[in-house]
């Protein structure tokens, strides 16, 4: 066996998976067909719960988030309609404006720190598998060779070769009538409103920054990123546009003409004078597709290899990076031999509904930005609905992926169970001052947090010593409220339970929590609010430990 796990693709999702596996004690080999990191940027930022997830791995600051914990944004945009999040006391929408190139750089550095072997210029070209192993054919710089592994993960993007070689279908729809044009540009400084950073376009009017600005003829976005190039994007609807792939590369003049059509006014765009790379991108058409399986025997798919959709609202890495955080520890448990039955299949059971919700909200947003009077009417109705805080909360929770509630089985009576663990400020008794939960989860280990005050629960994890970390602490901020729950995210919610409703603001919330069992992906597997958890609760805790972290090891008396 050459490796326990081979990952095809050193994009953000492949690299993050490599980090997660490594933290869980399994060293993968990452194959990347490109000889060097790409210089063409795609994502301009991370949107949603993934920002907090990266904080829980100690990566938020490294990705440019600063030294303070992440804070939700006061405003965002849904289908080119403004979302006022400032009135939500439980706002779930976090944004980190870090370009994908930087995300890939940071994740690669982290993977290398953790000892991961990344082979650049090595392309996976074929695979076969049996009950014991996967054999990957690789074309490397020194010629072809074979790798044998227990598992292979295709994190090789939307056109995934692994998905095709494994015979996994990719059903969905292709939209062929849109053309988006994006370039890094300069705009005359006198057109920029110093108070808002927006653009005053003579003959058209004011365009706010970072907002999708819809007109009857298309979409316009002005994105003056601080410290890096300003991006201007247009989107137009041109029937059959995707078929015309013989066009020469995008020019500034073509973008200017597109802006003229969309805004009905001239905007004197100049070339980017920054250090580069200078973006000039035309994308015609787009796909919304979901793999019909995320797993075929010893082959798994993650990230864009498993799902593609419109980039509107920036949901791609929120979905993909949380896929791999869900997958990493389960795959490592399988390899290390303690995975309970069905744990690895839980990856698809939990993440497919999340992907389906991203498909749903990106398609809904695409419908809301299209031209046409009917769409304008639909937008008016949506604007009325967005006057209701509960609607805003629901949409924000959907975009953030914060409405996920996983099915944790019998022991999920507590409102926090199945949900993303709330941020907590703790005193761990070592005199070091307040400790954030995020500091305890950076090692990606299962965590039993005993907040009873007498550390009486921590001993329950003794049989899982080495797998589960037990920490006794005092809660410094007892007003525990969980990440918000969209009020009616119950039917068809991202959570596979499909019902429940606890965590709903109307349920009054979980109150003071006295113990939590967290999976490595920071979802709550068991929780208590009893000052002294009784024997039935302790039994439920042991059942949750066994359900997620395998059979206990016998402890000598
Ligand atoms: C224009 C645009 C804007 C976007 N904006 C945002 C945004 O603002 N926010 C956001 O979250 N998301 C955004 N996205 C989506 C985001 O870029 C993707 O979700 C993300 O790149 C997916 O990461 P990945 O690791 O799954 O795949 P990729 O990034 O595609 O990486 C796959 C890697 O696999 C390698 N590979 C392919 N085949 C093989 C092979 N056979 N062997 C070895 N290696 C192979 C490729 O070279 C590549 O490096 C945007 C996408 C686009 C196109």
Coordinates of C-alpha atoms in Angstrom, one line a residue, residues 2-537:
X2 CA 1.5 3.4 -1.0
X3 CA -0.8 5.4 1.2
X4 CA -3.9 5.1 3.3
X5 CA -5.6 7.8 1.3
X6 CA -4.9 9.4 -2.1
X7 CA -6.5 12.8 -2.8
X8 CA -6.7 13.8 -6.4
X9 CA -6.7 17.6 -6.6
X10 CA -4.9 20.3 -4.6
X11 CA -7.6 22.9 -4.8
X12 CA -9.0 24.3 -1.6
X13 CA -11.1 21.2 -0.8
X14 CA -8.4 18.7 -1.5
X15 CA -5.9 20.6 0.6
X16 CA -8.4 21.1 3.5
X17 CA -9.2 17.4 3.5
X18 CA -5.5 16.6 3.6
X19 CA -5.2 18.9 6.7
X20 CA -8.2 17.2 8.4
X21 CA -6.9 13.7 7.7
X22 CA -3.5 14.6 9.0
X23 CA -4.9 16.1 12.2
X24 CA -6.8 12.8 12.7
X25 CA -3.6 10.8 12.3
X26 CA -3.7 9.7 8.7
X27 CA -1.2 11.0 6.2
X28 CA -2.6 11.2 2.6
X29 CA -0.8 11.8 -0.6
X30 CA -2.2 14.7 -2.6
X31 CA -1.9 14.5 -6.4
X32 CA -2.2 17.7 -8.4
X33 CA -1.9 17.8 -12.2
X34 CA -0.8 21.4 -12.3
X35 CA 3.0 21.8 -11.9
X36 CA 2.5 25.0 -9.9
X37 CA -0.3 26.8 -8.1
X38 CA -2.7 28.5 -10.6
X39 CA -2.5 32.3 -10.8
X40 CA -6.2 32.8 -11.9
X41 CA -8.3 33.7 -8.9
X42 CA -11.9 32.4 -8.7
X43 CA -13.5 33.0 -5.3
X44 CA -13.2 36.4 -3.8
X45 CA -14.3 35.4 -0.4
X46 CA -15.8 32.9 2.0
X47 CA -19.5 33.3 2.9
X48 CA -21.3 31.5 5.7
X49 CA -20.5 29.1 8.5
X50 CA -17.2 28.0 6.9
X51 CA -15.7 31.2 8.3
X52 CA -16.4 30.1 11.8
X53 CA -15.3 26.5 10.9
X54 CA -11.9 27.8 9.8
X55 CA -11.7 29.8 13.1
X56 CA -12.3 26.5 14.9
X57 CA -9.2 25.2 13.2
X58 CA -7.0 28.2 14.0
X59 CA -7.0 29.3 10.4
X60 CA -9.2 32.5 10.5
X61 CA -6.3 34.8 11.4
X62 CA -3.9 33.2 8.9
X63 CA -6.5 33.8 6.2
X64 CA -6.6 37.5 6.9
X65 CA -9.4 37.6 9.4
X66 CA -7.3 39.4 12.1
X67 CA -6.8 38.6 15.7
X68 CA -10.3 39.1 16.9
X69 CA -12.9 36.3 16.6
X70 CA -15.1 36.4 13.5
X71 CA -18.2 38.7 13.6
X72 CA -21.2 38.5 11.4
X73 CA -21.7 41.1 8.6
X74 CA -24.5 43.7 9.0
X75 CA -25.7 43.4 5.4
X76 CA -25.5 41.1 2.5
X77 CA -27.3 40.4 -0.7
X78 CA -29.6 37.7 -2.0
X79 CA -30.5 37.6 -5.6
X80 CA -29.4 41.2 -6.0
X81 CA -31.8 42.2 -3.2
X82 CA -30.3 43.8 -0.1
X83 CA -30.4 41.8 3.1
X84 CA -30.4 43.9 6.2
X85 CA -28.9 41.7 8.9
X86 CA -28.4 44.4 11.4
X87 CA -31.7 43.7 13.2
X88 CA -30.9 40.0 13.8
X89 CA -29.7 39.3 17.3
X90 CA -28.6 35.9 16.0
X91 CA -27.2 36.8 12.7
X92 CA -25.4 33.7 11.2
X93 CA -23.8 35.3 8.1
X94 CA -20.1 35.6 8.3
X95 CA -17.9 36.8 5.5
X96 CA -14.1 36.6 5.0
X97 CA -13.0 38.6 1.9
X98 CA -9.9 36.5 1.1
X99 CA -9.2 35.6 -2.5
X100 CA -9.1 31.9 -3.4
X101 CA -5.4 32.1 -4.4
X102 CA -4.6 33.1 -0.8
X103 CA -6.9 30.4 0.6
X104 CA -5.1 27.8 -1.4
X105 CA -1.7 29.2 -0.4
X106 CA -2.6 29.1 3.3
X107 CA -4.1 25.6 3.2
X108 CA -1.1 24.3 1.3
X109 CA 1.3 25.8 3.9
X110 CA -0.8 24.3 6.7
X111 CA -0.9 20.9 4.9
X112 CA 2.9 20.9 4.5
X113 CA 3.3 21.9 8.2
X114 CA 1.3 18.9 9.1
X115 CA 3.5 16.6 7.0
X116 CA 1.3 16.1 4.0
X117 CA 3.0 15.1 0.7
X118 CA 1.8 17.1 -2.2
X119 CA 2.9 15.9 -5.6
X120 CA 2.5 18.7 -8.2
X121 CA 2.6 17.8 -11.9
X122 CA 1.1 14.4 -11.1
X123 CA -2.2 13.7 -12.8
X124 CA -4.5 10.8 -12.0
X125 CA -5.4 9.1 -15.3
X126 CA -7.0 5.8 -14.3
X127 CA -8.3 3.8 -11.4
X128 CA -9.5 0.4 -10.4
X129 CA -10.7 -0.9 -7.1
X130 CA -11.6 -4.1 -5.3
X131 CA -12.7 -4.9 -1.7
X132 CA -9.2 -4.2 -0.3
X133 CA -7.7 -1.3 -2.2
X134 CA -7.9 1.4 -4.9
X135 CA -5.2 1.4 -7.6
X136 CA -4.6 4.8 -9.2
X137 CA -2.7 5.3 -12.5
X138 CA -0.7 8.5 -12.3
X139 CA 1.1 10.4 -15.0
X140 CA 4.0 12.1 -13.3
X141 CA 6.9 14.3 -14.5
X142 CA 9.1 11.2 -14.7
X143 CA 6.5 9.1 -16.4
X144 CA 3.5 6.9 -15.5
X145 CA 3.3 5.0 -12.2
X146 CA 0.8 3.3 -9.9
X147 CA -0.3 4.2 -6.4
X148 CA -2.2 1.7 -4.2
X149 CA -4.4 3.2 -1.4
X150 CA -7.2 2.1 0.9
X151 CA -9.3 5.1 -0.2
X152 CA -9.2 7.6 -3.0
X153 CA -10.9 11.0 -2.8
X154 CA -11.7 12.9 -5.9
X155 CA -11.4 16.6 -5.0
X156 CA -10.6 17.3 -8.6
X157 CA -13.2 19.9 -9.4
X158 CA -16.4 20.2 -11.4
X159 CA -15.0 18.2 -14.4
X160 CA -13.8 15.5 -12.1
X161 CA -12.0 12.6 -13.8
X162 CA -12.4 10.5 -10.7
X163 CA -16.2 10.9 -10.8
X164 CA -16.2 9.8 -14.5
X165 CA -13.8 6.9 -13.9
X166 CA -15.9 5.7 -11.0
X167 CA -19.0 5.7 -13.2
X168 CA -20.8 8.2 -11.0
X169 CA -23.4 10.2 -12.9
X170 CA -23.7 14.0 -12.6
X171 CA -27.3 14.9 -13.4
X172 CA -28.5 18.4 -13.4
X173 CA -29.1 21.3 -15.8
X174 CA -26.9 23.4 -18.1
X175 CA -27.8 27.1 -18.5
X176 CA -26.5 28.2 -21.8
X177 CA -27.8 31.7 -22.2
X178 CA -25.8 33.8 -19.7
X179 CA -22.5 35.5 -20.3
X180 CA -20.6 37.0 -17.4
X181 CA -17.6 39.2 -17.9
X182 CA -15.2 40.1 -15.1
X183 CA -12.0 42.2 -15.2
X184 CA -9.7 43.9 -12.7
X185 CA -9.9 47.6 -13.7
X186 CA -9.5 51.1 -12.6
X187 CA -12.3 53.6 -12.4
X188 CA -12.0 57.4 -12.4
X189 CA -11.6 58.3 -8.7
X190 CA -14.1 61.2 -8.9
X191 CA -16.9 58.7 -9.6
X192 CA -16.3 56.9 -6.3
X193 CA -18.5 58.0 -3.5
X194 CA -16.1 58.5 -0.5
X195 CA -18.8 57.8 2.1
X196 CA -20.0 54.5 0.8
X197 CA -17.3 53.3 -1.7
X198 CA -20.1 53.1 -4.3
X199 CA -20.0 54.4 -7.8
X200 CA -21.8 57.4 -9.3
X201 CA -22.2 56.5 -12.9
X202 CA -23.1 59.6 -15.0
X203 CA -26.3 59.0 -16.9
X204 CA -27.2 56.0 -14.8
X205 CA -27.0 56.9 -11.1
X206 CA -25.6 55.4 -7.9
X207 CA -24.3 51.8 -7.8
X208 CA -23.6 50.5 -4.2
X209 CA -20.3 48.6 -3.8
X210 CA -20.3 44.8 -3.6
X211 CA -24.0 44.6 -4.5
X212 CA -25.4 42.8 -7.5
X213 CA -27.0 45.7 -9.3
X214 CA -29.8 44.5 -11.6
X215 CA -31.2 46.5 -14.5
X216 CA -33.7 45.3 -17.1
X217 CA -30.8 44.5 -19.3
X218 CA -28.5 42.6 -17.0
X219 CA -26.4 42.7 -13.9
X220 CA -23.5 44.9 -12.8
X221 CA -21.2 44.5 -9.9
X222 CA -18.6 47.0 -8.6
X223 CA -16.2 45.4 -6.1
X224 CA -13.5 47.8 -4.8
X225 CA -11.7 45.3 -2.6
X226 CA -9.5 47.0 -0.1
X227 CA -5.8 46.4 -0.7
X228 CA -6.3 44.6 -4.0
X229 CA -7.6 45.2 -7.5
X230 CA -11.1 46.5 -8.1
X231 CA -13.3 44.1 -10.0
X232 CA -16.1 45.0 -12.3
X233 CA -18.5 42.2 -13.5
X234 CA -21.4 42.2 -15.8
X235 CA -23.9 39.5 -16.6
X236 CA -26.1 39.4 -19.7
X237 CA -28.6 37.0 -21.1
X238 CA -27.7 36.1 -24.7
X239 CA -29.5 33.0 -26.1
X240 CA -27.1 30.3 -27.2
X241 CA -24.1 32.2 -25.8
X242 CA -22.4 29.1 -24.4
X243 CA -22.3 27.5 -27.9
X244 CA -20.1 30.3 -29.2
X245 CA -16.8 29.2 -27.7
X246 CA -14.6 30.4 -30.5
X247 CA -14.5 34.0 -29.3
X248 CA -11.2 35.7 -28.7
X249 CA -10.3 36.5 -25.0
X250 CA -12.2 39.2 -23.2
X251 CA -10.9 42.7 -23.8
X252 CA -11.5 45.9 -21.8
X253 CA -13.4 47.3 -24.7
X254 CA -15.8 44.3 -24.7
X255 CA -16.4 44.8 -21.0
X256 CA -17.0 48.6 -21.5
X257 CA -19.6 47.8 -24.2
X258 CA -21.3 45.3 -21.9
X259 CA -21.4 47.9 -19.1
X260 CA -22.9 50.3 -21.6
X261 CA -25.7 47.8 -22.5
X262 CA -26.4 46.9 -18.8
X263 CA -26.3 50.4 -17.3
X264 CA -27.4 52.3 -20.3
X265 CA -24.4 54.7 -19.7
X266 CA -20.7 54.9 -20.3
X267 CA -18.3 54.0 -17.6
X268 CA -14.7 54.9 -18.5
X269 CA -13.0 51.8 -17.2
X270 CA -9.2 51.8 -17.3
X271 CA -6.7 48.9 -17.2
X272 CA -5.6 47.6 -13.8
X273 CA -2.4 49.3 -12.8
X274 CA -1.7 47.1 -9.8
X275 CA 0.9 44.4 -9.5
X276 CA -1.4 41.7 -10.9
X277 CA -2.4 39.1 -11.7
X278 CA -4.8 41.0 -13.9
X279 CA -8.1 39.3 -14.3
X280 CA -9.9 39.2 -17.7
X281 CA -12.6 36.5 -17.6
X282 CA -15.6 35.7 -19.8
X283 CA -17.8 32.8 -18.7
X284 CA -20.6 31.7 -20.9
X285 CA -23.3 29.4 -19.5
X286 CA -23.1 27.4 -16.3
X287 CA -24.0 24.1 -14.7
X288 CA -26.1 23.1 -11.7
X289 CA -25.3 19.4 -11.1
X290 CA -25.2 17.0 -8.2
X291 CA -23.3 13.7 -8.3
X292 CA -25.8 10.8 -8.1
X293 CA -23.6 9.2 -5.4
X294 CA -20.8 10.8 -3.3
X295 CA -19.2 7.3 -2.8
X296 CA -18.5 4.3 -4.9
X297 CA -16.8 1.6 -2.8
X298 CA -13.4 3.0 -1.9
X299 CA -13.8 6.1 -4.0
X300 CA -15.3 9.3 -2.6
X301 CA -16.1 12.7 -4.1
X302 CA -15.8 16.0 -2.3
X303 CA -16.2 19.7 -3.2
X304 CA -16.9 20.7 -6.8
X305 CA -16.4 17.1 -7.9
X306 CA -19.6 16.3 -6.1
X307 CA -21.6 19.4 -6.9
X308 CA -21.5 22.5 -9.1
X309 CA -23.9 25.5 -9.1
X310 CA -23.9 29.2 -9.8
X311 CA -21.3 31.2 -7.9
X312 CA -23.9 33.8 -6.9
X313 CA -23.6 34.7 -3.3
X314 CA -20.3 32.8 -3.0
X315 CA -21.6 29.5 -1.5
X316 CA -19.1 27.1 -3.2
X317 CA -16.4 26.9 -0.5
X318 CA -18.9 27.2 2.3
X319 CA -20.3 23.9 1.0
X320 CA -17.1 22.2 -0.1
X321 CA -14.8 23.0 2.9
X322 CA -17.6 21.8 5.2
X323 CA -17.9 18.6 3.2
X324 CA -14.3 17.8 3.8
X325 CA -14.4 18.7 7.5
X326 CA -17.4 16.2 7.7
X327 CA -15.5 13.6 5.7
X328 CA -12.0 13.8 7.1
X329 CA -12.5 12.4 10.6
X330 CA -14.9 9.7 9.4
X331 CA -12.4 8.5 6.8
X332 CA -9.6 8.6 9.3
X333 CA -11.7 6.6 11.8
X334 CA -12.3 4.0 9.2
X335 CA -8.6 3.7 8.4
X336 CA -7.6 3.7 12.1
X337 CA -10.1 0.9 12.7
X338 CA -12.4 2.4 15.3
X339 CA -15.2 3.7 13.0
X340 CA -18.6 2.4 14.0
X341 CA -20.7 0.8 11.2
X342 CA -22.1 3.3 8.8
X343 CA -19.9 6.2 9.9
X344 CA -18.4 6.8 6.5
X345 CA -21.7 6.5 4.7
X346 CA -23.0 9.2 7.0
X347 CA -20.8 11.6 5.0
X348 CA -23.2 11.6 2.1
X349 CA -26.3 11.2 4.3
X350 CA -25.3 14.5 6.0
X351 CA -23.8 16.5 3.2
X352 CA -26.1 15.7 0.3
X353 CA -29.0 17.7 1.9
X354 CA -26.6 20.6 2.4
X355 CA -25.7 20.5 -1.2
X356 CA -29.3 20.3 -2.3
X357 CA -30.0 23.5 -0.3
X358 CA -27.2 25.3 -2.1
X359 CA -28.6 24.1 -5.4
X360 CA -32.0 25.4 -4.3
X361 CA -30.9 28.9 -3.2
X362 CA -28.5 29.5 -6.0
X363 CA -31.1 28.6 -8.6
X364 CA -33.6 30.8 -6.8
X365 CA -31.1 33.7 -6.9
X366 CA -30.4 33.1 -10.5
X367 CA -34.2 33.4 -11.2
X368 CA -34.3 36.6 -9.2
X369 CA -31.6 38.4 -11.2
X370 CA -32.8 37.5 -14.7
X371 CA -34.3 40.1 -16.9
X372 CA -38.0 40.5 -17.5
X373 CA -41.1 42.1 -16.1
X374 CA -42.2 38.9 -14.3
X375 CA -38.9 38.8 -12.5
X376 CA -39.3 42.5 -11.6
X377 CA -42.7 41.6 -10.1
X378 CA -41.2 38.7 -8.2
X379 CA -38.5 41.0 -6.9
X380 CA -41.1 43.4 -5.6
X381 CA -42.8 40.6 -3.7
X382 CA -39.5 39.4 -2.3
X383 CA -38.7 43.0 -1.3
X384 CA -42.0 43.0 0.7
X385 CA -41.2 39.7 2.3
X386 CA -37.7 40.8 3.3
X387 CA -39.4 43.4 5.5
X388 CA -40.0 40.6 7.9
X389 CA -37.1 39.7 10.2
X390 CA -38.0 36.1 10.2
X391 CA -37.7 35.9 6.4
X392 CA -34.3 37.6 6.6
X393 CA -33.2 35.2 9.3
X394 CA -34.4 32.3 7.2
X395 CA -32.6 33.4 4.1
X396 CA -29.4 34.3 6.1
X397 CA -29.5 30.8 7.7
X398 CA -29.9 29.2 4.4
X399 CA -27.1 31.1 2.8
X400 CA -24.8 30.5 5.8
X401 CA -25.6 26.8 5.9
X402 CA -26.4 27.5 9.6
X403 CA -29.8 25.8 9.4
X404 CA -28.1 22.4 9.2
X405 CA -29.3 19.9 11.9
X406 CA -27.8 16.5 11.6
X407 CA -29.6 13.4 12.8
X408 CA -27.7 12.3 15.9
X409 CA -30.1 9.4 16.7
X410 CA -31.7 8.5 20.0
X411 CA -29.8 10.9 22.2
X412 CA -30.8 14.1 20.4
X413 CA -33.4 15.3 22.9
X414 CA -31.4 18.4 23.9
X415 CA -31.9 21.5 21.7
X416 CA -28.2 21.7 20.8
X417 CA -27.9 18.2 19.6
X418 CA -27.3 17.9 15.9
X419 CA -26.4 21.5 15.6
X420 CA -23.2 23.5 15.2
X421 CA -21.7 24.1 18.6
X422 CA -22.2 27.6 19.8
X423 CA -19.2 29.9 20.5
X424 CA -18.3 29.6 24.2
X425 CA -16.0 31.5 26.5
X426 CA -14.5 29.2 29.0
X427 CA -12.2 29.1 32.1
X428 CA -10.2 25.9 31.9
X429 CA -8.7 26.6 35.4
X430 CA -5.1 27.0 34.3
X431 CA -5.1 30.7 35.1
X432 CA -4.5 31.5 31.4
X433 CA -7.7 33.6 31.2
X434 CA -10.7 33.1 29.0
X435 CA -10.4 30.3 26.4
X436 CA -12.6 30.3 23.3
X437 CA -14.1 27.0 22.3
X438 CA -12.3 27.5 19.0
X439 CA -9.0 27.1 20.8
X440 CA -10.0 23.7 22.0
X441 CA -11.1 22.4 18.6
X442 CA -8.1 23.4 16.6
X443 CA -6.7 19.8 16.9
X444 CA -9.9 18.4 15.3
X445 CA -10.4 15.8 18.0
X446 CA -13.7 14.7 19.4
X447 CA -14.3 16.8 22.5
X448 CA -16.2 16.1 25.8
X449 CA -16.7 19.5 27.5
X450 CA -17.6 19.0 31.1
X451 CA -19.0 22.3 32.5
X452 CA -20.6 20.8 35.6
X453 CA -18.1 22.4 37.9
X454 CA -16.9 19.2 39.5
X455 CA -15.4 17.5 36.4
X456 CA -17.6 14.5 37.3
X457 CA -18.5 13.8 33.7
X458 CA -15.1 13.8 32.1
X459 CA -14.5 10.2 33.4
X460 CA -17.3 8.9 31.2
X461 CA -14.9 9.2 28.2
X462 CA -12.2 7.1 29.9
X463 CA -13.0 4.1 27.6
X464 CA -12.4 6.4 24.6
X465 CA -9.1 7.7 25.9
X466 CA -6.9 8.6 22.9
X467 CA -9.9 9.2 20.7
X468 CA -11.9 11.7 22.7
X469 CA -10.4 14.7 24.5
X470 CA -12.1 15.4 27.8
X471 CA -11.9 19.0 29.1
X472 CA -13.4 20.3 32.4
X473 CA -14.1 24.0 32.3
X474 CA -16.3 26.7 33.7
X475 CA -18.6 28.6 31.3
X476 CA -17.8 32.3 31.5
X477 CA -20.8 33.4 29.4
X478 CA -23.7 31.3 30.4
X479 CA -26.1 32.9 27.9
X480 CA -25.7 30.1 25.4
X481 CA -27.7 30.5 22.3
X482 CA -26.9 28.4 19.4
X483 CA -26.3 29.5 15.8
X484 CA -29.7 30.7 14.6
X485 CA -32.2 28.4 13.1
X486 CA -34.3 29.5 10.2
X487 CA -37.8 29.4 11.7
X488 CA -39.2 26.9 9.2
X489 CA -36.1 25.2 8.1
X490 CA -37.7 22.0 9.3
X491 CA -39.2 20.6 6.1
X492 CA -36.5 20.0 3.6
X493 CA -34.0 21.6 5.9
X494 CA -30.3 20.8 5.3
X495 CA -30.5 18.6 8.4
X496 CA -31.3 15.0 7.5
X497 CA -33.8 14.7 10.4
X498 CA -36.3 16.8 8.5
X499 CA -38.2 17.6 11.6
X500 CA -37.5 18.6 15.2
X501 CA -37.7 22.3 15.6
X502 CA -35.7 22.5 18.7
X503 CA -33.3 25.3 18.5
X504 CA -36.1 27.3 17.0
X505 CA -36.2 30.7 18.7
X506 CA -39.7 29.9 19.8
X507 CA -38.5 27.0 21.8
X508 CA -36.7 29.3 24.2
X509 CA -33.3 28.0 23.3
X510 CA -31.1 25.6 25.2
X511 CA -30.5 27.8 28.2
X512 CA -27.5 27.0 30.3
X513 CA -25.5 24.1 29.1
X514 CA -23.5 22.0 31.5
X515 CA -21.9 19.4 29.1
X516 CA -21.3 19.0 25.4
X517 CA -19.9 16.2 23.3
X518 CA -18.6 17.5 20.0
X519 CA -17.7 15.7 16.9
X520 CA -14.5 16.9 15.2
X521 CA -16.6 18.9 12.8
X522 CA -18.0 20.9 15.8
X523 CA -21.5 19.4 15.6
X524 CA -23.0 18.5 19.0
X525 CA -23.5 14.8 19.4
X526 CA -24.9 15.0 23.0
X527 CA -25.6 17.8 25.5
X528 CA -26.9 18.3 28.9
X529 CA -28.3 21.3 30.8
X530 CA -28.6 19.5 34.1
X531 CA -26.3 20.8 36.9
X532 CA -25.8 17.1 37.8
X533 CA -26.4 14.8 34.9
X534 CA -28.2 11.7 36.2
X535 CA -27.5 8.1 35.4
X536 CA -29.8 8.1 32.4
X537 CA -28.0 11.1 30.9

